[in-house]
Amino acid sequence: MLKPKVVVYNLWPELKDYARAKLRGFPHAIHTSALTPVSADPTAEVLVVFIESAATKDIMARLPKLRYITTMSTGYDHIDLGAAKKRQIPVSNVPTYGENTVAEHAFALILGLTRKLFESVKRVKEGRYDFRGLRGMDIKGKTLGVIGTGHIGANVARMAKGFEMAVLAYDAKPNPALAQTLGFTYVALPALLKKSDIVTIHAPLFPATYHLINKKNLALMKPGALLINTARGGIVDAEALLAALNSGRLAGAGLDVLEDENLLQNFEEVMRHGNTEFKLKTTLVNNLLIDHPNTIVTPHNAFNSAEALERIINVTVDNITSFAQGKIQNRVG
Ligand code: NAI
């Protein structure tokens, strides 16, 4: 078996020892910070990244020995697959670590909104023990629209059944057997938007899904509906969502992801990026969404359970071991 040099970026500090033990046998370097043009290690043969580390064409050009990329995430829109393909560098992900984890977070957002949980907690902590103005809504008997019925969307549909919700789904590649097993119905996107009380997004960010939820599609949603996004920020046109919330057309949104969310962590990045005007606008709209009284925004935290993180590292090391044995598993590019 080959022993390629593995360089890991964005590893969670508390999991460093766990990852080191798993990577025993491979020469490796572990960074808890993100991959940047400055931190790119030219000795890397295997690059391990997380969503905050963009593996761009420019960064790949700084890694002359690079032969394999594996991301510790399900989504891989932070990796330039075209640039990797040109250099014949295969790319893998961790396809299933979070199928229940992210679905549970989606329900945390749904229940947080429907029970006005955060406003309630804040009020009590401020010393006002009073339920007036905090009336919520049952989810039993309501219709949940699931966009994307892959690993996570399927778990959301299954959990929704436990709450006695009706479930409609839309997927570019419907899975009729799954619909039958879990008892949901596939419909076209406009029908899902028109009929659902709560819409939850579980499709990947692709050119085809970029701003899938835009002004036109938001206008199809039921008045007073809720939108949940734990997939990727770029799937929702944030400006159109803000307008729908401000007009009262939507009653609320639960968002674990925002377009260009990395700019919220490091505002200086806005200035460093091209298309500064667009980035500034997105950042402003993101801040308005965060401050909106009818939103709950969490910091891309849906994946972040103790169990899921160990699964991520186990699968990532399996991907690397498989690569070292000449096989590519969990290939996405
Ligand atoms: P998956 O690949 O199992 O399922 C995605 C589903 O979306 C598939 O059924 C696919 O056919 C469908 N799809 C593709 N294009 C579509 C389109 N244009 N319209 C409608 N449906 C479409 O992925 P999985 O594991 O369910 O994850 C979904 C997404 O969740 C990931 O791509 C990732 O971006 C996001 N995610 C977010 C996390 C977080 O911490 N917030 C953690 C893990 C994943």
XYZ file of C-alpha atoms and ligand atoms in Angstrom:
377
model
C 0.000 0.000 0.000
C 1.215 3.526 -0.851
C 1.772 5.931 2.030
C 0.922 9.338 0.581
C 1.460 12.493 2.622
C -1.895 13.569 4.026
C -2.489 17.232 4.888
C -5.679 18.075 6.765
C -7.209 21.560 7.065
C -10.001 22.844 9.296
C -9.908 19.866 11.637
C -11.864 20.463 14.826
C -9.196 20.961 17.547
C -10.901 18.597 20.012
C -10.717 15.787 17.443
C -7.002 16.159 16.672
C -5.938 13.176 18.813
C -8.737 11.011 17.388
C -7.705 11.902 13.817
C -3.996 11.380 14.535
C -4.677 7.896 15.896
C -6.805 7.038 12.850
C -4.138 8.375 10.425
C -1.363 6.374 12.074
C 0.767 4.846 9.330
C 0.327 7.804 6.964
C 2.767 10.724 7.068
C 0.473 13.601 7.906
C 0.109 17.223 8.963
C -3.008 18.544 10.662
C -4.109 22.172 10.578
C -7.065 23.409 12.567
C -7.168 26.531 10.390
C -8.455 26.829 6.820
C -6.591 26.127 3.604
C -5.396 29.415 2.118
C -2.823 30.316 -0.522
C -0.439 30.949 2.386
C -1.148 27.769 4.371
C -1.229 25.452 1.311
C 1.428 22.801 1.994
C 3.289 21.968 -1.246
C 4.218 18.513 0.078
C 0.542 17.434 0.241
C -0.317 14.373 -1.833
C -3.706 13.895 -0.210
C -5.644 17.023 0.691
C -8.335 16.817 3.372
C -10.590 19.850 3.637
C -13.832 21.018 5.203
C -16.332 23.509 3.810
C -14.424 26.557 5.067
C -11.408 25.551 2.954
C -12.023 26.402 -0.682
C -9.926 24.107 -2.884
C -9.691 26.527 -5.797
C -7.742 26.172 -9.021
C -5.171 28.689 -7.705
C -4.673 26.771 -4.482
C -4.389 23.455 -6.332
C -1.673 25.052 -8.479
C 0.337 25.509 -5.264
C 0.156 21.779 -4.571
C 2.330 20.162 -7.252
C 2.256 16.700 -5.653
C -1.512 16.625 -5.133
C -3.122 13.345 -6.220
C -6.337 13.090 -4.209
C -8.810 15.379 -2.416
C -11.299 14.213 0.171
C -13.670 16.577 1.952
C -14.935 15.975 5.481
C -18.397 17.028 4.367
C -21.272 15.840 2.229
C -21.410 19.021 0.130
C -18.450 19.617 -2.175
C -19.293 22.946 -3.789
C -16.152 24.430 -2.138
C -13.970 22.284 -4.413
C -13.260 23.254 -8.027
C -14.089 19.882 -9.573
C -13.232 21.148 -13.072
C -9.718 22.131 -12.002
C -9.272 18.785 -10.204
C -10.461 16.873 -13.287
C -8.007 18.698 -15.517
C -5.193 17.379 -13.333
C -6.875 13.966 -12.995
C -7.187 14.413 -9.239
C -10.140 12.375 -7.939
C -12.382 13.946 -5.288
C -14.374 12.136 -2.582
C -16.803 13.214 0.104
C -18.465 11.736 3.185
C -21.888 10.936 1.772
C -23.879 9.761 4.753
C -22.500 10.859 8.113
C -25.264 13.311 8.766
C -28.435 11.754 7.480
C -30.107 11.780 10.883
C -27.941 14.570 12.330
C -28.906 17.242 9.798
C -32.527 16.056 9.745
C -32.682 16.471 13.537
C -31.330 20.021 13.165
C -33.961 20.795 10.526
C -36.597 19.798 13.086
C -34.852 21.900 15.748
C -35.328 24.881 13.413
C -38.935 23.926 12.599
C -39.904 23.528 16.260
C -37.878 26.592 17.240
C -40.032 28.641 14.862
C -43.390 26.971 15.430
C -43.105 27.161 19.248
C -41.431 30.616 19.266
C -38.806 28.922 21.364
C -36.034 31.484 21.245
C -38.268 34.463 21.921
C -39.786 32.499 24.829
C -36.429 31.606 26.359
C -35.112 35.142 25.936
C -38.193 36.592 27.591
C -37.969 34.275 30.608
C -34.250 34.952 31.028
C -35.031 38.678 30.968
C -37.382 38.111 33.908
C -40.758 38.182 32.071
C -42.542 34.915 32.846
C -45.502 35.512 30.539
C -46.840 33.498 27.600
C -48.826 36.326 26.001
C -47.773 36.974 22.407
C -45.959 33.667 22.153
C -48.713 31.572 20.559
C -47.279 28.885 18.331
C -48.588 26.410 15.805
C -48.968 22.613 15.868
C -47.041 20.735 13.207
C -49.294 17.673 13.524
C -51.618 17.640 10.524
C -49.571 20.238 8.624
C -47.918 19.596 5.262
C -44.148 19.468 5.018
C -42.593 19.981 1.585
C -39.203 18.306 1.254
C -36.971 19.477 -1.609
C -34.400 16.739 -2.210
C -35.129 13.239 -0.912
C -31.575 11.917 -0.650
C -30.011 10.757 2.596
C -31.053 13.764 4.671
C -34.384 14.531 2.990
C -35.470 10.898 3.459
C -34.732 11.119 7.185
C -36.661 14.380 7.418
C -39.649 12.725 5.719
C -39.417 9.760 8.113
C -39.241 12.024 11.176
C -42.149 14.126 9.858
C -44.300 11.004 9.865
C -43.564 10.657 13.590
C -45.085 14.121 14.038
C -48.122 12.999 11.977
C -47.400 15.505 9.219
C -48.369 15.004 5.589
C -45.260 14.975 3.417
C -44.889 16.181 -0.172
C -41.564 15.928 -1.935
C -39.791 17.210 -5.004
C -36.596 15.702 -6.379
C -34.841 15.898 -9.734
C -34.586 12.090 -9.525
C -37.621 10.816 -7.609
C -37.316 7.551 -5.688
C -40.779 5.933 -5.876
C -39.783 3.000 -3.642
C -38.732 5.424 -0.899
C -41.977 7.374 -1.299
C -43.939 4.181 -0.853
C -41.938 2.986 2.170
C -42.106 6.337 3.965
C -45.583 7.288 2.776
C -44.936 10.573 1.001
C -45.944 11.892 -2.410
C -43.769 13.361 -5.130
C -45.122 16.490 -6.809
C -43.666 19.162 -9.079
C -41.902 22.048 -7.322
C -44.691 24.624 -7.896
C -47.263 22.250 -6.369
C -45.013 21.573 -3.381
C -44.543 25.291 -2.792
C -48.269 26.018 -3.110
C -49.418 23.252 -0.771
C -46.801 23.086 1.987
C -47.046 24.817 5.346
C -43.330 24.277 5.857
C -40.777 23.852 3.070
C -37.395 22.336 3.892
C -34.440 22.188 1.492
C -32.160 19.140 1.248
C -30.808 19.338 -2.297
C -27.164 20.048 -3.113
C -25.970 23.399 -4.441
C -25.437 22.932 -8.154
C -25.791 25.459 -10.989
C -29.310 23.991 -11.398
C -30.228 24.664 -7.756
C -28.560 28.092 -7.407
C -31.327 30.486 -6.284
C -33.888 27.724 -6.867
C -35.918 29.470 -4.181
C -36.138 32.881 -5.809
C -38.700 35.691 -5.941
C -40.918 33.768 -8.360
C -40.912 30.556 -6.333
C -41.299 32.353 -2.995
C -44.436 34.002 -4.422
C -45.894 30.507 -4.934
C -45.546 29.600 -1.254
C -48.572 29.525 1.015
C -49.093 32.826 2.828
C -47.742 32.321 6.332
C -45.546 29.358 5.402
C -42.111 28.676 6.882
C -38.892 28.039 4.951
C -36.106 25.874 6.372
C -32.671 25.663 4.749
C -29.984 23.379 6.119
C -28.546 22.590 2.662
C -26.567 25.485 1.162
C -27.175 29.224 1.312
C -26.823 29.722 -2.434
C -30.004 27.709 -3.069
C -32.074 30.590 -1.668
C -32.043 34.113 -3.070
C -31.496 35.864 0.257
C -32.764 39.241 -0.940
C -36.020 37.710 -2.180
C -36.382 35.809 1.105
C -35.866 38.996 3.112
C -38.564 40.721 1.042
C -40.969 37.787 1.604
C -40.349 37.958 5.371
C -40.678 41.741 5.486
C -43.979 41.679 3.604
C -45.305 39.002 5.961
C -45.852 36.627 3.045
C -43.620 34.128 4.842
C -44.121 33.759 8.590
C -40.551 32.739 9.264
C -37.351 31.104 8.142
C -34.973 28.722 9.872
C -31.567 28.892 8.241
C -28.438 26.951 9.049
C -26.712 28.183 5.904
C -26.353 31.542 4.168
C -24.920 32.435 0.800
C -21.275 33.489 1.195
C -21.511 32.751 4.906
C -17.693 32.646 5.155
C -17.749 36.421 4.756
C -19.628 36.685 8.046
C -16.696 35.051 9.820
C -14.100 37.241 8.216
C -15.454 40.495 6.889
C -12.066 41.459 5.453
C -12.569 38.627 2.983
C -15.296 40.718 1.340
C -12.689 43.191 0.202
C -10.287 40.498 -0.954
C -12.816 38.766 -3.202
C -13.660 39.773 -6.714
C -17.133 41.194 -7.320
C -16.949 43.224 -4.105
C -20.287 44.961 -4.697
C -22.145 41.628 -4.848
C -20.325 40.316 -1.756
C -21.070 43.476 0.232
C -24.743 43.251 -0.698
C -24.949 39.563 0.229
C -23.287 40.262 3.560
C -25.680 43.116 4.294
C -28.722 40.977 3.393
C -27.355 38.116 5.522
C -27.087 40.452 8.497
C -30.637 41.687 7.941
C -31.830 38.047 7.858
C -29.933 37.291 11.077
C -31.490 40.322 12.813
C -35.006 39.645 11.498
C -37.504 38.908 14.305
C -39.000 35.964 12.395
C -35.822 34.054 11.632
C -33.653 31.603 13.445
C -30.161 31.468 11.989
C -27.602 28.927 13.171
C -23.949 29.054 12.046
C -23.807 26.052 9.669
C -24.067 23.853 12.722
C -26.443 21.116 11.523
C -23.653 18.577 11.016
C -22.091 19.287 14.389
C -22.930 16.409 16.717
C -20.319 14.326 18.557
C -21.459 11.160 16.792
C -21.432 12.747 13.332
C -17.908 14.149 13.688
C -16.463 10.743 14.578
C -18.298 9.245 11.592
C -16.825 11.983 9.365
C -13.262 11.195 10.432
C -13.780 7.422 10.138
C -15.125 7.702 6.576
C -12.452 10.236 5.563
C -9.674 7.904 6.741
C -11.405 5.002 4.925
C -11.435 7.155 1.765
C -7.688 7.796 2.148
C -6.904 4.127 2.850
C -8.909 3.107 -0.177
C -7.045 5.668 -2.340
C -3.729 4.325 -1.030
C -4.850 0.860 -2.147
C -5.620 2.125 -5.635
C -9.425 2.393 -5.289
C -11.475 5.590 -5.136
C -14.560 5.332 -2.944
C -17.273 7.932 -2.361
C -16.176 9.639 -5.551
C -17.859 12.930 -6.470
C -15.378 14.183 -9.050
P -27.922 13.421 -1.217
O -26.994 13.517 -2.371
O -28.106 12.114 -0.532
O -29.376 13.941 -1.638
C -29.585 15.071 -2.434
C -30.897 14.884 -3.166
O -31.164 16.097 -3.895
C -30.869 13.739 -4.183
O -31.987 12.908 -4.023
C -30.886 14.446 -5.546
O -31.537 13.711 -6.557
C -31.650 15.718 -5.175
N -31.447 16.772 -6.149
C -30.371 17.027 -6.934
N -30.601 18.069 -7.721
C -31.844 18.494 -7.457
C -32.661 19.528 -7.989
N -32.228 20.321 -8.967
N -33.899 19.665 -7.485
C -34.350 18.832 -6.514
N -33.634 17.832 -5.994
C -32.406 17.670 -6.457
O -27.410 14.526 -0.183
P -27.730 14.630 1.371
O -26.766 13.810 2.135
O -29.170 14.385 1.604
O -27.378 16.159 1.642
C -28.080 17.208 1.013
C -27.313 18.500 1.163
O -27.295 18.887 2.525
C -25.813 18.403 0.798
O -25.597 18.550 -0.598
C -25.197 19.503 1.585
O -25.112 20.668 0.794
C -26.170 19.732 2.730
N -25.587 19.428 4.022
C -25.573 20.405 4.977
C -25.023 20.173 6.220
C -25.038 21.213 7.295
O -24.286 21.092 8.269
N -25.877 22.231 7.203
C -24.395 18.895 6.535
C -24.514 17.903 5.476
C -25.079 18.193 4.267
